[in-house]
Amino acid sequence: MGEILSFETPKPFADTKICDGMWIREFSPDESSEDYVWHRDCESRYITVLDGCGWMFQFDNELPFFINKGDDLFVPRMVYHRIIPGTTSLRIMIDEMVDQTAKLAIV
């Protein structure tokens, strides 16, 4: 039987797990802005900006806005969004809101 190969594209960030559904994510300003693509997440998330300078956040069909240390954002599930690189590393804390009803429907 053949080997299953994974061709997942490397992510432009590093994660450090705090506990289930919560982690610190760090983005480098040295990555190409093309690496920060429009995307959707399966779960809603609360995001707290821990560090970073010059970074911007953008929801689909909205203008980008600067995010600063201490800012809190709510990103609803399945809503397109992206970040735009700044001048220093960006560190955020992500608290994912797991949709228990969706998980129950799967079981």
Coordinates of C-alpha atoms in Angstrom, one line a residue:
M1 CA 0.0 0.0 0.0
G2 CA 1.3 3.5 -0.9
E3 CA 2.3 6.2 1.6
I4 CA 0.0 9.1 2.1
L5 CA 1.7 12.4 1.4
S6 CA 0.7 15.7 2.9
F7 CA 1.3 18.9 0.9
E8 CA 0.1 21.4 3.5
T9 CA 1.6 24.8 2.9
P10 CA 3.7 26.0 5.8
K11 CA 1.9 28.6 8.0
P12 CA 3.3 32.1 8.5
F13 CA 2.9 31.8 12.3
A14 CA 3.9 29.7 15.3
D15 CA 1.4 28.5 18.0
T16 CA 2.0 27.8 21.7
K17 CA -0.9 26.0 23.3
I18 CA -2.1 27.3 26.6
C19 CA -5.0 24.9 27.1
D20 CA -7.8 23.3 25.0
G21 CA -9.1 26.0 22.7
M22 CA -6.6 28.7 23.8
W23 CA -3.2 29.5 22.4
I24 CA -0.6 32.2 21.7
R25 CA 0.1 32.8 18.0
E26 CA 3.1 34.7 16.8
F27 CA 3.4 36.2 13.3
S28 CA 6.7 37.5 11.8
P29 CA 6.9 40.8 9.9
D30 CA 9.5 39.1 7.7
E31 CA 7.0 36.8 6.0
S32 CA 5.7 37.9 2.6
S33 CA 2.4 39.8 2.8
E34 CA 1.2 37.2 0.3
D35 CA 1.5 34.6 3.0
Y36 CA -1.3 36.3 5.0
V37 CA -4.3 35.2 3.0
W38 CA -8.0 35.8 3.3
H39 CA -9.4 32.9 5.3
R40 CA -12.3 31.7 7.5
D41 CA -12.2 29.8 10.7
C42 CA -14.5 27.0 11.7
E43 CA -15.1 28.4 15.2
S44 CA -15.7 31.9 16.5
R45 CA -12.7 33.4 18.3
Y46 CA -11.9 36.1 20.7
I47 CA -8.5 37.6 20.0
T48 CA -6.4 39.7 22.3
V49 CA -3.4 41.6 20.9
L50 CA -0.4 41.0 23.2
D51 CA 2.4 42.7 21.2
G52 CA 3.0 44.2 17.7
C53 CA 3.4 47.4 15.9
G54 CA 1.9 48.5 12.6
W55 CA -0.3 45.4 12.0
M56 CA -3.8 45.7 10.6
F57 CA -6.8 43.5 10.6
Q58 CA -9.5 43.4 7.9
F59 CA -12.9 41.7 7.7
D60 CA -14.4 41.0 4.3
N61 CA -16.0 44.0 2.6
E62 CA -14.6 46.4 5.3
L63 CA -11.6 48.7 5.5
P64 CA -8.5 47.4 7.3
F65 CA -7.8 48.9 10.8
F66 CA -4.8 49.1 13.0
I67 CA -4.6 46.7 15.9
N68 CA -2.6 47.6 19.0
K69 CA -1.4 45.9 22.2
G70 CA -4.4 45.4 24.5
D71 CA -7.0 45.4 21.7
D72 CA -9.7 42.7 21.8
L73 CA -11.4 41.4 18.7
F74 CA -14.3 39.0 18.1
V75 CA -14.1 37.0 14.8
P76 CA -17.3 35.1 14.1
R77 CA -17.0 31.6 12.6
M78 CA -16.9 31.4 8.8
V79 CA -16.4 35.1 8.3
Y80 CA -13.5 36.0 5.9
H81 CA -10.7 38.0 7.4
R82 CA -7.0 38.6 7.2
I83 CA -4.1 40.4 8.8
I84 CA -1.7 42.8 7.1
P85 CA 1.9 42.7 8.3
G86 CA 3.4 45.5 10.5
T87 CA 6.9 46.3 11.5
T88 CA 7.5 44.1 14.5
S89 CA 6.4 40.6 15.5
L90 CA 2.7 40.3 16.3
R91 CA 1.6 38.1 19.2
I92 CA -2.0 37.4 19.9
M93 CA -3.9 35.2 22.3
I94 CA -6.7 33.2 20.7
D95 CA -9.7 31.9 22.7
E96 CA -11.7 29.7 20.4
M97 CA -15.4 29.3 21.1
V98 CA -16.2 25.7 20.3
D99 CA -19.7 25.3 19.0
Q100 CA -21.0 22.4 21.1
T101 CA -24.2 22.0 19.1
A102 CA -22.3 21.4 15.9
K103 CA -20.1 18.8 17.6
L104 CA -23.2 17.0 19.0
A105 CA -24.7 16.9 15.5
I106 CA -21.6 15.1 14.3
V107 CA -21.6 12.4 17.0

